[in-house]
Amino acid sequence: MAVYFDHRIEAPESSGGPSQVAWHPTQPVLAVASNSPTTGGNIDLYLQQGEHVGSCHVDRPFQPTVLRWHPTKPLLALGWETGEVLLLTHPSGEQTPLPATHTACITLLEWSSSGSRLITGDQMGVLALWKVDARGRLQGSHIVKHDYTKPLTYCIFRPAPPGEDVAMLARAAVGGDESALDMFNWRKAGNGPPLKMGPQEGLVFYVGTADGKVHCVDEHGRSSPVLSVDGSIQKLFYLKRREVLAVVTETLLLSQYTLGPEGGAQELMKVKLSGKSGQSADIVSTETGLLITATGEQVIRLWDLERDDNYVLSLDESLGFEKGEVLNCVSYCTAKEILAAGTNRGRIALWRMVSQPNTRTGTKAQWKLQTPTEIEGNVTQLQWGSNLNLLAANSVTTVLILCEHVMSAHFGQQVAAVQLTPSQLSLTMFNTNSHLTLRSDMHIKGVCVTKDTVTVWNGKQVTVYEPSGATLRNTALCESSLSHPLPSSVHDENIYTVEPNRVQVRTPQGTVKQLLAFSEAEGNPVLLSVCQGYLVVGTDTAHIKVFDLTRREAKAHCSAKNLVDLTPNLGALRSVKCNANGNQVSILVTRVNGRPDHRMYFYDVEMDTLSHFDFFTGRPPSGISQADDTERCVCVCVHSFDCLSERCPVSHFWDENEPRLFVCETVLVNSPQMDHLDRVGADVLVVTFFCTQEHGLLLQDSYPKPAGLQALLALDVPYYYFTCKVGTMTNVQVDTFYVTSPHMVSRRALRDFQGLENCEKATRDAMLNFSFYLTIGNMDEAFKSIKLIKSEAVWENMARMCVKNRRLDVARVCLGNMGNARAARALREAEAEPELEARVAVLALQLGMLEDAEKLYKCCGRFDLLNKFYQASGQWQQAVETAETHDRIHLRTTYYSYAKYLEAIGDKSMALVFFEKSDTHRFEVPRMLLDDALSLEIYVNKMKDNADSLFTTDSRLLMILKCIQILYISQASEIANETGNRAASYHLARQYESQEEIKQSVHFYTRAQAYNNAIRLCKENGLDDQLMNLALLSNPEDMMEAACYYEEKGSHMDRAVMLYHKAGHFSKALEVAFATEQFSALQLIAEDLDETSDPALLARCSDFFIKHDQYEKAVELLVAAKKYHEALQLCLDQSLTITEDLAESMTVTKESKDLSEEARKELLERIADCCMRQGNYHLATKKYTQAGNKLKAMRALLKSGDTEKIVFFAGVSRQKEIYIMAANYLQSLDWRKDPEIMKNIISFYTKGRALDLLAGFYEACAQVEIDDYQNYEKALGALTEAYKCLSKAKGRSPDEHEARMAELQHKITLVKRFVQARRLYEDDPGEAVRLCEALLEEPDLDPAVRIGDAYGFLVEHHCQQGSFQVAYRKLEDLQKLLPSLNISYYVSQGSLDALQRAVGLPLGRGQLSGRGDRRDSGGEEDEVEEDEALVSHQGD
């Protein structure tokens, strides 16, 4: 909250009434011109609090007319009615008159933007331009002079075109920006665009005259007319954004012109402004194109030239303004965005702009009228000025200086002080629950309280008060020579005051005890803050320094830290605070552009590190920890940080005793309250952190500040302390955790201490430690800190804390110590919910934290649970809205539940509406209106008129109900039988039951499908036959009930068995069936048994079927009972065929826990053995394979003779023995005709590494080539491969292996000689014959080379040579050796015919047993195929 302190100027007695005021643009110096009818005119200068500067007094016997300050220098230009112009320097009072140029009254004085040029103009139209140096000294005579012959009324400099911001470029260059460095480096100027410095100030200006003309004077002093309007020109202003010149005349005619490059002007628009005629208008303009006028009316008129819009601002009588009060003058403060207006009743109205510039919203709503400041007299002139944004008000008789001051407030040692008025404080002592009011004789600029003293100051003096009963007495007063207020602070009996370059330590009497000096580089102290025994000081150069005050003298706790080097774009320090240990300092800063920084900085004194929390992103940087690395804590912290984004901190405090606990106030970044100190009603969030070296910054709690509270004042566990606006305490709405003190302070318990506000210190410390360790996720330390606490209230409070931190594991412990079994059970049942927030909401509900539960359900999107919550808490409107917008799947259910609730409270009309919405009205409405026949009849007829389908077809329901009411039972029965309406049948059945007409009642209960009621009547009245039928129609529970009835009765046991069976109670059905020997029923029951049934029950049934020779069913039941071995043995004993389905049912999966792995494999092998006995080799193979016994599986497969599966199984098994077994099997086939089999034989022997067997196979191939095809060349190749394989093989006996190798080598030699002879025959027949005859002399030629082939070769040769006698002898020799030989197999038929003709004797033909002539058409193809097989393998 802020107020305006007013300081009346200390005007000399000789001065008259003030006529003009002028503020210096940057310095707090005010110039006041006054007129006296006796002494003439005076000019005086005054400081911030109205102090008169005696050295700067100027008086003349004539009147002053114009005052203009230099834009930067303390230099004032004065214009007089005689034409004199004077320059007055502050504070020296040096007066420099300008050379006499004007002879008429001065009407114009205007400085250029940087003050290098001064324009003077008079009533006669004479204009002069003067040059002033950088020190503010006049440079000779005027440099330009023009005479326009008409009075000059207004002048304005045209702003310079935008150029490069040299200061920003220089700052960037120092920061290392290469592009900025290149722009300053002339050597690299050619590499990029040149540095466009632009003129330092605009030297072109426009001057208006009384005849409505505007002239332009360029930078060379040349004047040219630009435009002309009707009437005297009162105001000129330039719209920089649009480059438009606006002109306002005395008749309030507004014109806008665009200016050409050569000086011409083109009119854009012309409009007559509204205003009171005959009254001089006070007109101001803003940089955003806003034109503001006050013309002595009750409103202020505003024209937005950028948007072409206009509106008015009026006074509000509810704020203290009077009816008929008019506004005389206006002034606008750009820095604060405040518009001030003075009234004729001595009030100053202030409007604050509460929206961003350029926001296209309602225009009038952009301004908020503040409480007025009252002064004496008629306010004729207002002006904002200086860098302190001071307001000067001229009230004809005097001038008042108003400065905005934030109402001081302080809290310390359970004492709170809040400023009520400029000189009044409200004091609250919480320890004694008492209240005092302090009235001081000075304007209080600051206050500091302790339990024993109240210290106030105004910048010049510090006053100390001590409580004395119900009053305060002044005990000490110390003076200061400062002219402006600076902060002070108090610790013990020492007062710390700020002086230039030092902090003075004084006694309450003002004696200086110690000086805490700061170097020039460290700057001047501007901020002080004390916490426990530590003082932190902030300087104007952004240095901070901490002092230890616990000793006799203050001692530096750390060296001064320069924050400029560590913080980008830092402008100045806003606030510094330290914690109770002095090892952490929190800092608020402003940026270079003057806007508050959205970061909260923390300086660790011991580690000498600076970290921050960015409230704009809502996240700490990587250097600040969020929580422990447990997933749950991180989840909670990340969720909690989400609400902190796009905010800016505005105040901060450390707990007075707990060094880890820190709190700050934050507002939205774009909120007006970010810059303004009055934050009542703003969207303010109070955020509490734990801050430590080990864990960084940990979010402890955050909540919105309640309405009515003004600002955070302090943090002192277990309370937050807030200030309240004057007059609002009685209207502040606070919850049960708020404790409101009298008058100006309200305190709120911390979340972890709600309900424990009066606990002792040990409990308070334990709760703090518990909260801290819970935040970091260290549960061992958390529980250790509270293990001695026995209070249920403390445990309940910790359980509430767990809701905020979402720690359900801790909550279970808390609920256990509370003894809250119901909440513990609800929490355990809530574990089925997948969302953590939903589970936490259950805990919140059990603890009565309904708002938290509601927020949690919304947060996790569980609108179904939120709907149930609303219904359970009686919030039916919210429940319906939730169902309609987010939970439409339960919409009809919600409507129905709401209708039932309305019916229960007697609101049947609304209940009827919601029954219809839930689409249950066809049954529920007649039920509800059953006692009101007239209403029911009206409703049914209404439904018929609305074409409701059910009521149209079953409209006779009303007649049924009415007949029942008037006891026309027979008519009601007929109607019910005709319509078949269930509701009618039910009510009719009840009526018959009340009349003890049991059969009719059972009949209508059956029609209404109310079988349980029908069964009840049958049991009570012995209707056993109907009972069976009804039970079969009803649900399992009713079936069980009827079966028990039959069993207890002892009759119709077959019905009991059937009902037990139908109800799914197989064990009971079998028990009764066995007991009564109902075998047919047992057969039906057994058909429904499966593996999910009771194993004992299955075994019992299987025994029953074995006794009755039904072995297949018995086996199935044994398998279902998982008695696999008994089932298998039964199959063997009874020679039952094991089908594939049966085998699969007996196969136990690897994942099953019924059998171990070894037992499972044993069972599979037994199944496979049984299949082998039964000849089911394929199934046996499958089971052996599942058992992992591939050898047995291969043997079973070999027995099956399935070549394709044998080859496939060998390929996938990849076992040596299986390869050999497969190859041996394939050799038993006709591999001579199938090359693919031959390939597989060779491949399997090779993969099985049976090279000796492969060699034998090659020998067999060679023998086939010789015997069947006489192809010795291929036989030689096969023998060669056999030799290679045999040479690589490892024989069992080396001697035997060597003998076989030698035998094979000899065979190869013989075949090779025969092949050589046959090949040599074409070239040298004689040598070939000689080689062949030599072969015949070999004793063991056959079977390597058949003797018949050798003799046949010789017989063919001699026949071709014509030596038939020799050929005949050779043939005879062959027949002697082989008497049963078929000669035609070795000798061609042509040679035999020729030989027979030559010798004249018939040749006998012997038959070689087992041999035949293979030389047919298919032989060549077979030979080709075998040759391809051998060649392909040899290639491999």
PDB file of N, CA and C in Angstrom, residues 234 250 252 273-283 292-301 303 326-330:
ATOM      1  N   GLN A 234      -1.911  26.358 -29.905  1.00  0.00           N
ATOM      2  CA  GLN A 234      -1.668  26.180 -28.480  1.00  0.00           C
ATOM      3  C   GLN A 234      -0.698  25.040 -28.190  1.00  0.00           C
ATOM      4  N   GLU A 250      -6.189  27.031 -30.024  1.00  0.00           N
ATOM      5  CA  GLU A 250      -6.884  27.479 -28.825  1.00  0.00           C
ATOM      6  C   GLU A 250      -8.366  27.145 -28.861  1.00  0.00           C
ATOM      7  N   LEU A 252      -9.444  24.329 -29.758  1.00  0.00           N
ATOM      8  CA  LEU A 252      -9.457  22.853 -29.639  1.00  0.00           C
ATOM      9  C   LEU A 252      -9.710  22.177 -30.981  1.00  0.00           C
ATOM     10  N   LEU A 273     -12.106  18.987 -31.053  1.00  0.00           N
ATOM     11  CA  LEU A 273     -12.115  18.295 -29.776  1.00  0.00           C
ATOM     12  C   LEU A 273     -13.215  18.854 -28.896  1.00  0.00           C
ATOM     13  N   SER A 274     -13.792  17.959 -28.085  1.00  0.00           N
ATOM     14  CA  SER A 274     -14.828  18.382 -27.149  1.00  0.00           C
ATOM     15  C   SER A 274     -14.174  19.112 -25.983  1.00  0.00           C
ATOM     16  N   GLY A 275     -14.911  20.039 -25.397  1.00  0.00           N
ATOM     17  CA  GLY A 275     -14.391  20.767 -24.259  1.00  0.00           C
ATOM     18  C   GLY A 275     -15.251  21.968 -23.945  1.00  0.00           C
ATOM     19  N   LYS A 276     -15.015  22.531 -22.755  1.00  0.00           N
ATOM     20  CA  LYS A 276     -15.783  23.672 -22.303  1.00  0.00           C
ATOM     21  C   LYS A 276     -15.269  24.927 -22.987  1.00  0.00           C
ATOM     22  N   SER A 277     -16.150  25.641 -23.634  1.00  0.00           N
ATOM     23  CA  SER A 277     -15.747  26.839 -24.371  1.00  0.00           C
ATOM     24  C   SER A 277     -15.459  27.982 -23.416  1.00  0.00           C
ATOM     25  N   GLY A 278     -14.571  28.855 -23.825  1.00  0.00           N
ATOM     26  CA  GLY A 278     -14.229  30.013 -23.009  1.00  0.00           C
ATOM     27  C   GLY A 278     -13.310  29.692 -21.860  1.00  0.00           C
ATOM     28  N   GLN A 279     -12.796  28.463 -21.811  1.00  0.00           N
ATOM     29  CA  GLN A 279     -11.919  28.039 -20.720  1.00  0.00           C
ATOM     30  C   GLN A 279     -10.595  27.607 -21.330  1.00  0.00           C
ATOM     31  N   SER A 280      -9.490  28.085 -20.765  1.00  0.00           N
ATOM     32  CA  SER A 280      -8.182  27.664 -21.256  1.00  0.00           C
ATOM     33  C   SER A 280      -7.980  26.193 -20.937  1.00  0.00           C
ATOM     34  N   ALA A 281      -7.538  25.457 -21.925  1.00  0.00           N
ATOM     35  CA  ALA A 281      -7.383  24.002 -21.779  1.00  0.00           C
ATOM     36  C   ALA A 281      -5.952  23.674 -21.376  1.00  0.00           C
ATOM     37  N   ASP A 282      -5.849  22.715 -20.446  1.00  0.00           N
ATOM     38  CA  ASP A 282      -4.543  22.154 -20.082  1.00  0.00           C
ATOM     39  C   ASP A 282      -4.384  20.861 -20.867  1.00  0.00           C
ATOM     40  N   ILE A 283      -3.400  20.835 -21.761  1.00  0.00           N
ATOM     41  CA  ILE A 283      -3.251  19.703 -22.691  1.00  0.00           C
ATOM     42  C   ILE A 283      -1.883  19.072 -22.481  1.00  0.00           C
ATOM     43  N   ILE A 292      -4.406  14.211 -23.743  1.00  0.00           N
ATOM     44  CA  ILE A 292      -5.215  14.335 -22.536  1.00  0.00           C
ATOM     45  C   ILE A 292      -5.496  15.816 -22.315  1.00  0.00           C
ATOM     46  N   THR A 293      -6.765  16.168 -22.083  1.00  0.00           N
ATOM     47  CA  THR A 293      -7.135  17.571 -21.901  1.00  0.00           C
ATOM     48  C   THR A 293      -8.014  17.732 -20.678  1.00  0.00           C
ATOM     49  N   ALA A 294      -7.803  18.870 -19.993  1.00  0.00           N
ATOM     50  CA  ALA A 294      -8.675  19.284 -18.896  1.00  0.00           C
ATOM     51  C   ALA A 294      -9.139  20.703 -19.209  1.00  0.00           C
ATOM     52  N   THR A 295     -10.442  20.887 -19.294  1.00  0.00           N
ATOM     53  CA  THR A 295     -10.995  22.187 -19.705  1.00  0.00           C
ATOM     54  C   THR A 295     -11.964  22.744 -18.673  1.00  0.00           C
ATOM     55  N   GLY A 296     -11.729  22.431 -17.369  1.00  0.00           N
ATOM     56  CA  GLY A 296     -12.606  22.941 -16.334  1.00  0.00           C
ATOM     57  C   GLY A 296     -13.919  22.218 -16.255  1.00  0.00           C
ATOM     58  N   GLU A 297     -13.998  20.980 -16.721  1.00  0.00           N
ATOM     59  CA  GLU A 297     -15.212  20.180 -16.641  1.00  0.00           C
ATOM     60  C   GLU A 297     -15.081  19.156 -15.526  1.00  0.00           C
ATOM     61  N   GLN A 298     -16.106  18.347 -15.360  1.00  0.00           N
ATOM     62  CA  GLN A 298     -16.076  17.298 -14.344  1.00  0.00           C
ATOM     63  C   GLN A 298     -15.443  16.009 -14.870  1.00  0.00           C
ATOM     64  N   VAL A 299     -14.934  16.040 -16.086  1.00  0.00           N
ATOM     65  CA  VAL A 299     -14.301  14.871 -16.687  1.00  0.00           C
ATOM     66  C   VAL A 299     -12.989  15.292 -17.329  1.00  0.00           C
ATOM     67  N   ILE A 300     -12.163  14.298 -17.561  1.00  0.00           N
ATOM     68  CA  ILE A 300     -10.954  14.472 -18.356  1.00  0.00           C
ATOM     69  C   ILE A 300     -11.179  13.729 -19.666  1.00  0.00           C
ATOM     70  N   ARG A 301     -10.797  14.361 -20.761  1.00  0.00           N
ATOM     71  CA  ARG A 301     -11.028  13.756 -22.073  1.00  0.00           C
ATOM     72  C   ARG A 301      -9.696  13.236 -22.621  1.00  0.00           C
ATOM     73  N   TRP A 303      -7.885  11.324 -26.029  1.00  0.00           N
ATOM     74  CA  TRP A 303      -7.935  10.944 -27.437  1.00  0.00           C
ATOM     75  C   TRP A 303      -6.747  10.050 -27.730  1.00  0.00           C
ATOM     76  N   VAL A 326     -14.797  20.058 -10.356  1.00  0.00           N
ATOM     77  CA  VAL A 326     -14.289  20.137 -11.726  1.00  0.00           C
ATOM     78  C   VAL A 326     -12.789  19.970 -11.718  1.00  0.00           C
ATOM     79  N   LEU A 327     -12.265  19.564 -12.870  1.00  0.00           N
ATOM     80  CA  LEU A 327     -10.837  19.279 -13.053  1.00  0.00           C
ATOM     81  C   LEU A 327     -10.202  20.419 -13.848  1.00  0.00           C
ATOM     82  N   ASN A 328      -9.155  21.018 -13.256  1.00  0.00           N
ATOM     83  CA  ASN A 328      -8.530  22.192 -13.873  1.00  0.00           C
ATOM     84  C   ASN A 328      -7.299  21.864 -14.697  1.00  0.00           C
ATOM     85  N   CYS A 329      -6.485  20.931 -14.236  1.00  0.00           N
ATOM     86  CA  CYS A 329      -5.178  20.691 -14.846  1.00  0.00           C
ATOM     87  C   CYS A 329      -4.841  19.213 -14.802  1.00  0.00           C
ATOM     88  N   VAL A 330      -3.929  18.797 -15.673  1.00  0.00           N
ATOM     89  CA  VAL A 330      -3.524  17.388 -15.749  1.00  0.00           C
ATOM     90  C   VAL A 330      -2.013  17.315 -15.914  1.00  0.00           C
TER      91      VAL A 330
END
